[in-house]
């Protein structure tokens, strides 16, 4: 390294040493001053602690007051400065001419027109929304819609009723639901039977478009109505894909139609008592891997024909017609077929399939049953080909009350109870 740079490094090191010494000296002095301040603080605190509590509290409040007062004085000074700056500013806006009323304002006629336009716009919005909702509504909501969508007759309307099981006719024989099956569907079926039945018995098939429209519900209650009238009735679970009947009667579905069709048991073994007079049940049995082949077999037809010889009425709970072809095979053995349509559940387009089969006469004596109908002031229960009697005063005393009282009716009852003479 050149001698010049060595001299510079020595100078730099000398300056650094001096700076370090100054820093150390300043730090030592500051520590001494800090210790002295701590000592003074301790002495003052010790003196304060010797004072009475009231005087200590006074000193604390005085100190806080001084801090707040100083802050307040600072804010006052800042405010005065801001007012001075504001007063020094001169506006550069000049009014050339005052606004004048030239008489061109709106008239009362214009105001009325505006009100009319606002009213029309306000009414058009909900009308447009209702129109759009109507266009997007693909479900069947009333018996009148069924009449417009199909030429198939409507044999009855079944109302809505809350019940833990499907055994409404058995548990509440005086309800309007029971009357819809008894006085509506059962009576109307007599007009559409094949009067030249070989065995004198009647076989009724119940089907629908999709699952959940009330096939099992209708099958169980229709069979119960026939049994209560003294007719030997058999309820057969022909839905080998999704059996349901056994749940309502509390019977194990371990032996049924599927076992008989594979020649695993005799016909008498699959027939069980439903727990009420004149009603027997043949459950569907375990779900087989080939339900369509079993339904189409010769043995299935022979089974149904044997049922016809042993019973007055045979009710067949079948799979949905709109999903599988099993119901078409079973329909060949039925004297009448009931097609379930559920309010707000069945889509209008689903009826196209059954309409096509009806036009081709692939199913004989086919009729619609409108299920789960709930609309006050209209059909209470179906009677005849779609005509119904309401829940009005004519039904009071004859049926169990299926509908809950409305809000106004409950208020009236409360008022009557309050002012009723004791």
Tab-separated table of N, CA, C and O in Angstrom, residues 310-407:
chain	number	residue	atom	x	y	z
A	310	UNK	N	-108.629	-64.597	-6.564
A	310	UNK	CA	-108.725	-64.745	-5.105
A	310	UNK	C	-109.296	-63.520	-4.410
A	310	UNK	O	-109.734	-63.618	-3.258
A	311	UNK	N	-109.308	-62.378	-5.071
A	311	UNK	CA	-109.740	-61.148	-4.413
A	311	UNK	C	-110.737	-60.385	-5.277
A	311	UNK	O	-110.778	-60.545	-6.499
A	312	UNK	N	-111.510	-59.518	-4.582
A	312	UNK	CA	-112.467	-58.674	-5.295
A	312	UNK	C	-111.760	-57.484	-5.950
A	312	UNK	O	-112.126	-57.072	-7.051
A	313	UNK	N	-110.754	-56.930	-5.241
A	313	UNK	CA	-110.010	-55.783	-5.773
A	313	UNK	C	-108.516	-56.023	-5.585
A	313	UNK	O	-108.065	-56.455	-4.514
A	314	UNK	N	-107.785	-55.744	-6.643
A	314	UNK	CA	-106.328	-55.864	-6.618
A	314	UNK	C	-105.752	-54.489	-6.977
A	314	UNK	O	-105.995	-53.983	-8.078
A	315	UNK	N	-105.020	-53.885	-6.053
A	315	UNK	CA	-104.425	-52.565	-6.253
A	315	UNK	C	-102.929	-52.769	-6.517
A	315	UNK	O	-102.217	-53.336	-5.672
A	316	UNK	N	-102.443	-52.316	-7.654
A	316	UNK	CA	-101.055	-52.511	-8.055
A	316	UNK	C	-100.297	-51.191	-7.941
A	316	UNK	O	-100.584	-50.236	-8.672
A	317	UNK	N	-99.352	-51.137	-7.014
A	317	UNK	CA	-98.470	-49.975	-6.863
A	317	UNK	C	-97.260	-50.199	-7.772
A	317	UNK	O	-96.406	-51.044	-7.504
A	318	UNK	N	-97.149	-49.417	-8.844
A	318	UNK	CA	-96.163	-49.681	-9.891
A	318	UNK	C	-95.086	-48.602	-9.930
A	318	UNK	O	-95.230	-47.542	-9.321
A	319	UNK	N	-94.000	-48.833	-10.670
A	319	UNK	CA	-92.963	-47.804	-10.829
A	319	UNK	C	-93.487	-46.641	-11.680
A	319	UNK	O	-94.511	-46.766	-12.359
A	320	UNK	N	-92.797	-45.509	-11.672
A	320	UNK	CA	-93.226	-44.361	-12.492
A	320	UNK	C	-93.206	-44.702	-13.980
A	320	UNK	O	-92.220	-45.230	-14.497
A	321	UNK	N	-94.275	-44.354	-14.646
A	321	UNK	CA	-94.378	-44.625	-16.075
A	321	UNK	C	-93.415	-43.759	-16.880
A	321	UNK	O	-92.947	-44.160	-17.943
A	322	UNK	N	-93.120	-42.571	-16.355
A	322	UNK	CA	-92.251	-41.669	-17.097
A	322	UNK	C	-90.780	-42.007	-16.991
A	322	UNK	O	-89.964	-41.396	-17.680
A	323	UNK	N	-90.412	-42.964	-16.130
A	323	UNK	CA	-89.006	-43.295	-15.940
A	323	UNK	C	-88.637	-44.665	-16.472
A	323	UNK	O	-87.570	-44.839	-17.056
A	324	UNK	N	-89.489	-45.665	-16.232
A	324	UNK	CA	-89.193	-47.033	-16.661
A	324	UNK	C	-90.399	-47.607	-17.388
A	324	UNK	O	-91.518	-47.087	-17.300
A	325	UNK	N	-90.179	-48.708	-18.085
A	325	UNK	CA	-91.239	-49.326	-18.894
A	325	UNK	C	-91.990	-50.409	-18.142
A	325	UNK	O	-92.850	-51.081	-18.726
A	326	UNK	N	-91.696	-50.614	-16.853
A	326	UNK	CA	-92.343	-51.687	-16.104
A	326	UNK	C	-93.855	-51.497	-16.035
A	326	UNK	O	-94.627	-52.457	-16.130
A	327	UNK	N	-94.276	-50.235	-15.837
A	327	UNK	CA	-95.709	-49.972	-15.692
A	327	UNK	C	-96.479	-50.331	-16.954
A	327	UNK	O	-97.660	-50.727	-16.879
A	328	UNK	N	-95.868	-50.227	-18.134
A	328	UNK	CA	-96.556	-50.565	-19.378
A	328	UNK	C	-96.881	-52.057	-19.436
A	328	UNK	O	-97.930	-52.463	-19.951
A	329	UNK	N	-95.996	-52.883	-18.919
A	329	UNK	CA	-96.252	-54.323	-18.887
A	329	UNK	C	-97.355	-54.656	-17.887
A	329	UNK	O	-98.212	-55.503	-18.152
A	330	UNK	N	-97.349	-53.972	-16.762
A	330	UNK	CA	-98.374	-54.237	-15.746
A	330	UNK	C	-99.731	-53.738	-16.196
A	330	UNK	O	-100.771	-54.317	-15.865
A	331	UNK	N	-99.757	-52.643	-16.982
A	331	UNK	CA	-101.032	-52.075	-17.432
A	331	UNK	C	-101.856	-53.049	-18.251
A	331	UNK	O	-103.082	-52.919	-18.328
A	332	UNK	N	-101.218	-54.025	-18.877
A	332	UNK	CA	-101.952	-55.012	-19.678
A	332	UNK	C	-102.906	-55.836	-18.822
A	332	UNK	O	-103.892	-56.368	-19.329
A	333	UNK	N	-102.618	-55.959	-17.541
A	333	UNK	CA	-103.440	-56.787	-16.650
A	333	UNK	C	-104.417	-55.962	-15.823
A	333	UNK	O	-105.152	-56.525	-15.018
A	334	UNK	N	-104.434	-54.636	-15.981
A	334	UNK	CA	-105.261	-53.755	-15.153
A	334	UNK	C	-106.569	-53.416	-15.856
A	334	UNK	O	-106.612	-53.232	-17.074
A	335	UNK	N	-107.639	-53.343	-15.057
A	335	UNK	CA	-108.936	-52.910	-15.582
A	335	UNK	C	-109.017	-51.384	-15.634
A	335	UNK	O	-109.779	-50.835	-16.429
A	336	UNK	N	-108.273	-50.722	-14.791
A	336	UNK	CA	-108.248	-49.251	-14.771
A	336	UNK	C	-106.866	-48.810	-14.308
A	336	UNK	O	-106.205	-49.489	-13.521
A	337	UNK	N	-106.432	-47.661	-14.824
A	337	UNK	CA	-105.121	-47.128	-14.481
A	337	UNK	C	-105.272	-45.700	-13.983
A	337	UNK	O	-105.939	-44.882	-14.624
A	338	UNK	N	-104.667	-45.407	-12.846
A	338	UNK	CA	-104.694	-44.068	-12.266
A	338	UNK	C	-103.302	-43.456	-12.390
A	338	UNK	O	-102.306	-44.061	-11.991
A	339	UNK	N	-103.257	-42.269	-12.949
A	339	UNK	CA	-101.982	-41.567	-13.174
A	339	UNK	C	-101.933	-40.375	-12.242
A	339	UNK	O	-102.753	-39.466	-12.333
A	340	UNK	N	-100.965	-40.371	-11.304
A	340	UNK	CA	-100.888	-39.347	-10.275
A	340	UNK	C	-100.234	-38.074	-10.807
A	340	UNK	O	-99.213	-38.118	-11.496
A	341	UNK	N	-100.840	-36.940	-10.459
A	341	UNK	CA	-100.275	-35.621	-10.748
A	341	UNK	C	-100.292	-34.837	-9.440
A	341	UNK	O	-101.352	-34.679	-8.830
A	342	UNK	N	-99.137	-34.363	-9.006
A	342	UNK	CA	-99.043	-33.653	-7.726
A	342	UNK	C	-98.903	-32.154	-7.951
A	342	UNK	O	-98.126	-31.713	-8.795
A	343	UNK	N	-99.658	-31.392	-7.183
A	343	UNK	CA	-99.652	-29.934	-7.316
A	343	UNK	C	-98.278	-29.362	-6.982
A	343	UNK	O	-97.670	-29.681	-5.962
A	344	UNK	N	-97.773	-28.497	-7.890
A	344	UNK	CA	-96.504	-27.845	-7.665
A	344	UNK	C	-95.303	-28.764	-7.723
A	344	UNK	O	-94.191	-28.344	-7.372
A	345	UNK	N	-95.478	-29.999	-8.151
A	345	UNK	CA	-94.378	-30.973	-8.197
A	345	UNK	C	-94.240	-31.594	-9.582
A	345	UNK	O	-93.140	-31.744	-10.099
A	346	UNK	N	-95.373	-31.940	-10.174
A	346	UNK	CA	-95.357	-32.527	-11.514
A	346	UNK	C	-95.170	-31.426	-12.555
A	346	UNK	O	-95.895	-30.427	-12.551
A	347	UNK	N	-94.203	-31.597	-13.437
A	347	UNK	CA	-93.971	-30.622	-14.493
A	347	UNK	C	-94.935	-30.853	-15.652
A	347	UNK	O	-95.317	-31.988	-15.933
A	348	UNK	N	-95.307	-29.769	-16.300
A	348	UNK	CA	-96.267	-29.866	-17.403
A	348	UNK	C	-95.732	-30.743	-18.524
A	348	UNK	O	-96.484	-31.488	-19.154
A	349	UNK	N	-94.440	-30.650	-18.802
A	349	UNK	CA	-93.862	-31.438	-19.883
A	349	UNK	C	-93.892	-32.929	-19.633
A	349	UNK	O	-93.804	-33.732	-20.575
A	350	UNK	N	-94.023	-33.332	-18.344
A	350	UNK	CA	-94.064	-34.760	-18.031
A	350	UNK	C	-95.326	-35.433	-18.558
A	350	UNK	O	-95.341	-36.657	-18.759
A	351	UNK	N	-96.366	-34.661	-18.761
A	351	UNK	CA	-97.634	-35.243	-19.238
A	351	UNK	C	-97.576	-35.593	-20.723
A	351	UNK	O	-98.470	-36.283	-21.222
A	352	UNK	N	-96.551	-35.143	-21.423
A	352	UNK	CA	-96.459	-35.454	-22.852
A	352	UNK	C	-96.299	-36.949	-23.092
A	352	UNK	O	-96.841	-37.497	-24.051
A	353	UNK	N	-95.554	-37.611	-22.199
A	353	UNK	CA	-95.320	-39.053	-22.363
A	353	UNK	C	-96.619	-39.827	-22.229
A	353	UNK	O	-96.960	-40.668	-23.075
A	354	UNK	N	-97.373	-39.549	-21.179
A	354	UNK	CA	-98.622	-40.288	-20.973
A	354	UNK	C	-99.671	-39.897	-22.015
A	354	UNK	O	-100.495	-40.727	-22.425
A	355	UNK	N	-99.648	-38.650	-22.484
A	355	UNK	CA	-100.580	-38.250	-23.539
A	355	UNK	C	-100.319	-39.033	-24.821
A	355	UNK	O	-101.256	-39.463	-25.518
A	356	UNK	N	-99.050	-39.221	-25.121
A	356	UNK	CA	-98.697	-39.970	-26.322
A	356	UNK	C	-99.150	-41.427	-26.219
A	356	UNK	O	-99.699	-41.981	-27.172
A	357	UNK	N	-98.956	-42.029	-25.066
A	357	UNK	CA	-99.370	-43.421	-24.883
A	357	UNK	C	-100.890	-43.533	-24.878
A	357	UNK	O	-101.456	-44.534	-25.333
A	358	UNK	N	-101.559	-42.508	-24.363
A	358	UNK	CA	-103.022	-42.520	-24.352
A	358	UNK	C	-103.577	-42.396	-25.774
A	358	UNK	O	-104.558	-43.073	-26.134
A	359	UNK	N	-102.958	-41.524	-26.581
A	359	UNK	CA	-103.400	-41.374	-27.969
A	359	UNK	C	-103.187	-42.660	-28.766
A	359	UNK	O	-103.973	-42.985	-29.662
A	360	UNK	N	-102.135	-43.374	-28.461
A	360	UNK	CA	-101.859	-44.638	-29.149
A	360	UNK	C	-102.669	-45.798	-28.573
A	360	UNK	O	-102.540	-46.935	-29.042
A	361	UNK	N	-103.429	-45.517	-27.505
A	361	UNK	CA	-104.261	-46.528	-26.837
A	361	UNK	C	-103.419	-47.671	-26.291
A	361	UNK	O	-103.831	-48.840	-26.303
A	362	UNK	N	-102.231	-47.345	-25.805
A	362	UNK	CA	-101.386	-48.353	-25.189
A	362	UNK	C	-101.829	-48.663	-23.761
A	362	UNK	O	-101.472	-49.706	-23.222
A	363	UNK	N	-102.558	-47.739	-23.140
A	363	UNK	CA	-103.092	-47.958	-21.797
A	363	UNK	C	-104.599	-47.731	-21.843
A	363	UNK	O	-105.068	-46.695	-22.305
A	364	UNK	N	-105.358	-48.685	-21.342
A	364	UNK	CA	-106.814	-48.560	-21.388
A	364	UNK	C	-107.338	-48.019	-20.058
A	364	UNK	O	-106.739	-48.219	-19.004
A	365	UNK	N	-108.461	-47.339	-20.149
A	365	UNK	CA	-109.154	-46.817	-18.971
A	365	UNK	C	-108.218	-46.013	-18.063
A	365	UNK	O	-108.125	-46.229	-16.860
A	366	UNK	N	-107.498	-45.074	-18.682
A	366	UNK	CA	-106.535	-44.255	-17.941
A	366	UNK	C	-107.198	-42.974	-17.459
A	366	UNK	O	-107.937	-42.327	-18.202
A	367	UNK	N	-106.920	-42.589	-16.208
A	367	UNK	CA	-107.483	-41.367	-15.622
A	367	UNK	C	-106.435	-40.698	-14.738
A	367	UNK	O	-105.555	-41.357	-14.189
A	368	UNK	N	-106.586	-39.383	-14.610
A	368	UNK	CA	-105.700	-38.614	-13.747
A	368	UNK	C	-106.277	-38.518	-12.333
A	368	UNK	O	-107.500	-38.466	-12.150
A	369	UNK	N	-105.395	-38.464	-11.338
A	369	UNK	CA	-105.753	-38.121	-9.965
A	369	UNK	C	-104.846	-36.966	-9.547
A	369	UNK	O	-103.620	-37.095	-9.574
A	370	UNK	N	-105.446	-35.839	-9.178
A	370	UNK	CA	-104.680	-34.657	-8.790
A	370	UNK	C	-104.448	-34.709	-7.291
A	370	UNK	O	-105.387	-34.632	-6.493
A	371	UNK	N	-103.191	-34.799	-6.896
A	371	UNK	CA	-102.833	-35.060	-5.503
A	371	UNK	C	-102.227	-33.828	-4.843
A	371	UNK	O	-101.655	-32.968	-5.503
A	372	UNK	N	-102.353	-33.787	-3.495
A	372	UNK	CA	-101.745	-32.755	-2.654
A	372	UNK	C	-102.257	-31.366	-3.010
A	372	UNK	O	-101.513	-30.395	-2.975
A	373	UNK	N	-103.557	-31.296	-3.354
A	373	UNK	CA	-104.141	-30.025	-3.767
A	373	UNK	C	-104.437	-29.181	-2.537
A	373	UNK	O	-105.075	-29.635	-1.582
A	374	UNK	N	-103.989	-27.939	-2.550
A	374	UNK	CA	-104.140	-27.052	-1.401
A	374	UNK	C	-104.487	-25.662	-1.899
A	374	UNK	O	-103.638	-24.890	-2.279
A	375	UNK	N	-105.756	-25.354	-1.914
A	375	UNK	CA	-106.206	-24.012	-2.305
A	375	UNK	C	-107.559	-23.755	-1.665
A	375	UNK	O	-108.547	-24.417	-1.981
A	376	UNK	N	-107.614	-22.826	-0.754
A	376	UNK	CA	-108.860	-22.542	-0.035
A	376	UNK	C	-109.930	-21.996	-0.976
A	376	UNK	O	-109.648	-21.214	-1.864
A	377	UNK	N	-111.141	-22.429	-0.724
A	377	UNK	CA	-112.256	-21.924	-1.497
A	377	UNK	C	-112.496	-22.688	-2.778
A	377	UNK	O	-113.409	-22.377	-3.521
A	378	UNK	N	-111.652	-23.704	-3.062
A	378	UNK	CA	-111.876	-24.495	-4.264
A	378	UNK	C	-112.117	-25.933	-3.861
A	378	UNK	O	-112.742	-26.205	-2.853
A	379	UNK	N	-111.585	-26.882	-4.627
A	379	UNK	CA	-111.900	-28.274	-4.387
A	379	UNK	C	-111.412	-28.715	-3.019
A	379	UNK	O	-110.240	-28.683	-2.732
A	380	UNK	N	-112.292	-29.218	-2.205
A	380	UNK	CA	-111.879	-29.807	-0.943
A	380	UNK	C	-111.494	-31.240	-1.164
A	380	UNK	O	-110.487	-31.707	-0.672
A	381	UNK	N	-112.301	-31.975	-1.919
A	381	UNK	CA	-111.928	-33.333	-2.272
A	381	UNK	C	-112.550	-33.644	-3.614
A	381	UNK	O	-113.584	-33.122	-3.986
A	382	UNK	N	-111.903	-34.500	-4.377
A	382	UNK	CA	-112.380	-34.803	-5.721
A	382	UNK	C	-113.643	-35.626	-5.714
A	382	UNK	O	-113.825	-36.505	-4.881
A	383	UNK	N	-114.502	-35.374	-6.645
A	383	UNK	CA	-115.711	-36.168	-6.756
A	383	UNK	C	-116.089	-36.219	-8.221
A	383	UNK	O	-116.394	-35.216	-8.842
A	384	UNK	N	-116.048	-37.402	-8.777
A	384	UNK	CA	-116.361	-37.530	-10.198
A	384	UNK	C	-115.188	-37.114	-11.039
A	384	UNK	O	-114.065	-37.075	-10.597
A	385	UNK	N	-115.425	-36.805	-12.262
A	385	UNK	CA	-114.359	-36.516	-13.212
A	385	UNK	C	-113.856	-35.095	-13.034
A	385	UNK	O	-114.034	-34.228	-13.871
A	386	UNK	N	-113.227	-34.883	-11.884
A	386	UNK	CA	-112.595	-33.590	-11.668
A	386	UNK	C	-113.458	-32.597	-10.937
A	386	UNK	O	-112.995	-31.550	-10.566
A	387	UNK	N	-114.743	-32.878	-10.704
A	387	UNK	CA	-115.595	-31.926	-10.015
A	387	UNK	C	-115.525	-32.183	-8.523
A	387	UNK	O	-115.420	-33.313	-8.075
A	388	UNK	N	-115.579	-31.114	-7.733
A	388	UNK	CA	-115.373	-31.312	-6.304
A	388	UNK	C	-116.261	-30.432	-5.471
A	388	UNK	O	-116.786	-29.422	-5.922
A	389	UNK	N	-116.447	-30.844	-4.232
A	389	UNK	CA	-117.149	-30.053	-3.235
A	389	UNK	C	-116.130	-29.432	-2.313
A	389	UNK	O	-115.122	-30.031	-1.994
A	390	UNK	N	-116.423	-28.236	-1.840
A	390	UNK	CA	-115.445	-27.510	-1.036
A	390	UNK	C	-115.485	-27.875	0.421
A	390	UNK	O	-116.236	-28.738	0.864
A	391	UNK	N	-114.683	-27.146	1.185
A	391	UNK	CA	-114.599	-27.357	2.620
A	391	UNK	C	-115.597	-26.473	3.362
A	391	UNK	O	-115.472	-26.279	4.555
A	392	UNK	N	-116.554	-25.916	2.673
A	392	UNK	CA	-117.422	-24.903	3.259
A	392	UNK	C	-118.386	-25.431	4.285
A	392	UNK	O	-118.224	-26.478	4.892
A	393	UNK	N	-119.475	-24.680	4.482
A	393	UNK	CA	-120.418	-25.009	5.542
A	393	UNK	C	-121.104	-26.341	5.307
A	393	UNK	O	-121.563	-26.983	6.252
A	394	UNK	N	-121.199	-26.815	4.062
A	394	UNK	CA	-121.877	-28.076	3.789
A	394	UNK	C	-121.120	-29.263	4.378
A	394	UNK	O	-121.692	-30.317	4.595
A	395	UNK	N	-119.823	-29.077	4.634
A	395	UNK	CA	-119.047	-30.184	5.167
A	395	UNK	C	-118.955	-30.186	6.674
A	395	UNK	O	-118.452	-31.136	7.264
A	396	UNK	N	-119.431	-29.125	7.326
A	396	UNK	CA	-119.309	-29.045	8.778
A	396	UNK	C	-120.136	-30.137	9.450
A	396	UNK	O	-121.319	-30.316	9.167
A	397	UNK	N	-119.469	-30.873	10.364
A	397	UNK	CA	-120.158	-31.927	11.076
A	397	UNK	C	-120.066	-33.271	10.406
A	397	UNK	O	-120.394	-34.287	11.010
A	398	UNK	N	-119.660	-33.301	9.134
A	398	UNK	CA	-119.594	-34.560	8.414
A	398	UNK	C	-118.178	-35.075	8.289
A	398	UNK	O	-117.955	-36.262	8.102
A	399	UNK	N	-117.189	-34.197	8.357
A	399	UNK	CA	-115.796	-34.600	8.185
A	399	UNK	C	-114.969	-34.082	9.348
A	399	UNK	O	-115.316	-33.087	9.975
A	400	UNK	N	-113.863	-34.767	9.599
A	400	UNK	CA	-112.907	-34.272	10.569
A	400	UNK	C	-112.230	-33.028	10.005
A	400	UNK	O	-112.016	-32.917	8.811
A	401	UNK	N	-111.875	-32.106	10.886
A	401	UNK	CA	-111.308	-30.841	10.444
A	401	UNK	C	-109.862	-31.041	10.029
A	401	UNK	O	-108.975	-31.209	10.853
A	402	UNK	N	-109.603	-31.034	8.703
A	402	UNK	CA	-108.256	-31.221	8.187
A	402	UNK	C	-107.493	-29.921	8.119
A	402	UNK	O	-106.280	-29.912	8.160
A	403	UNK	N	-108.211	-28.806	8.003
A	403	UNK	CA	-107.560	-27.512	7.819
A	403	UNK	C	-107.508	-26.755	9.136
A	403	UNK	O	-108.460	-26.765	9.911
A	404	UNK	N	-106.414	-26.089	9.385
A	404	UNK	CA	-106.288	-25.265	10.566
A	404	UNK	C	-107.041	-23.957	10.370
A	404	UNK	O	-107.151	-23.454	9.263
A	405	UNK	N	-107.585	-23.438	11.497
A	405	UNK	CA	-108.296	-22.162	11.417
A	405	UNK	C	-107.340	-21.061	10.999
A	405	UNK	O	-106.169	-21.046	11.381
A	406	UNK	N	-107.858	-20.117	10.207
A	406	UNK	CA	-107.060	-18.981	9.803
A	406	UNK	C	-106.836	-18.005	10.952
A	406	UNK	O	-107.368	-18.164	12.060
A	407	UNK	N	-106.054	-16.961	10.669
A	407	UNK	CA	-105.704	-15.993	11.715
A	407	UNK	C	-106.944	-15.268	12.218
A	407	UNK	O	-107.139	-15.112	13.429
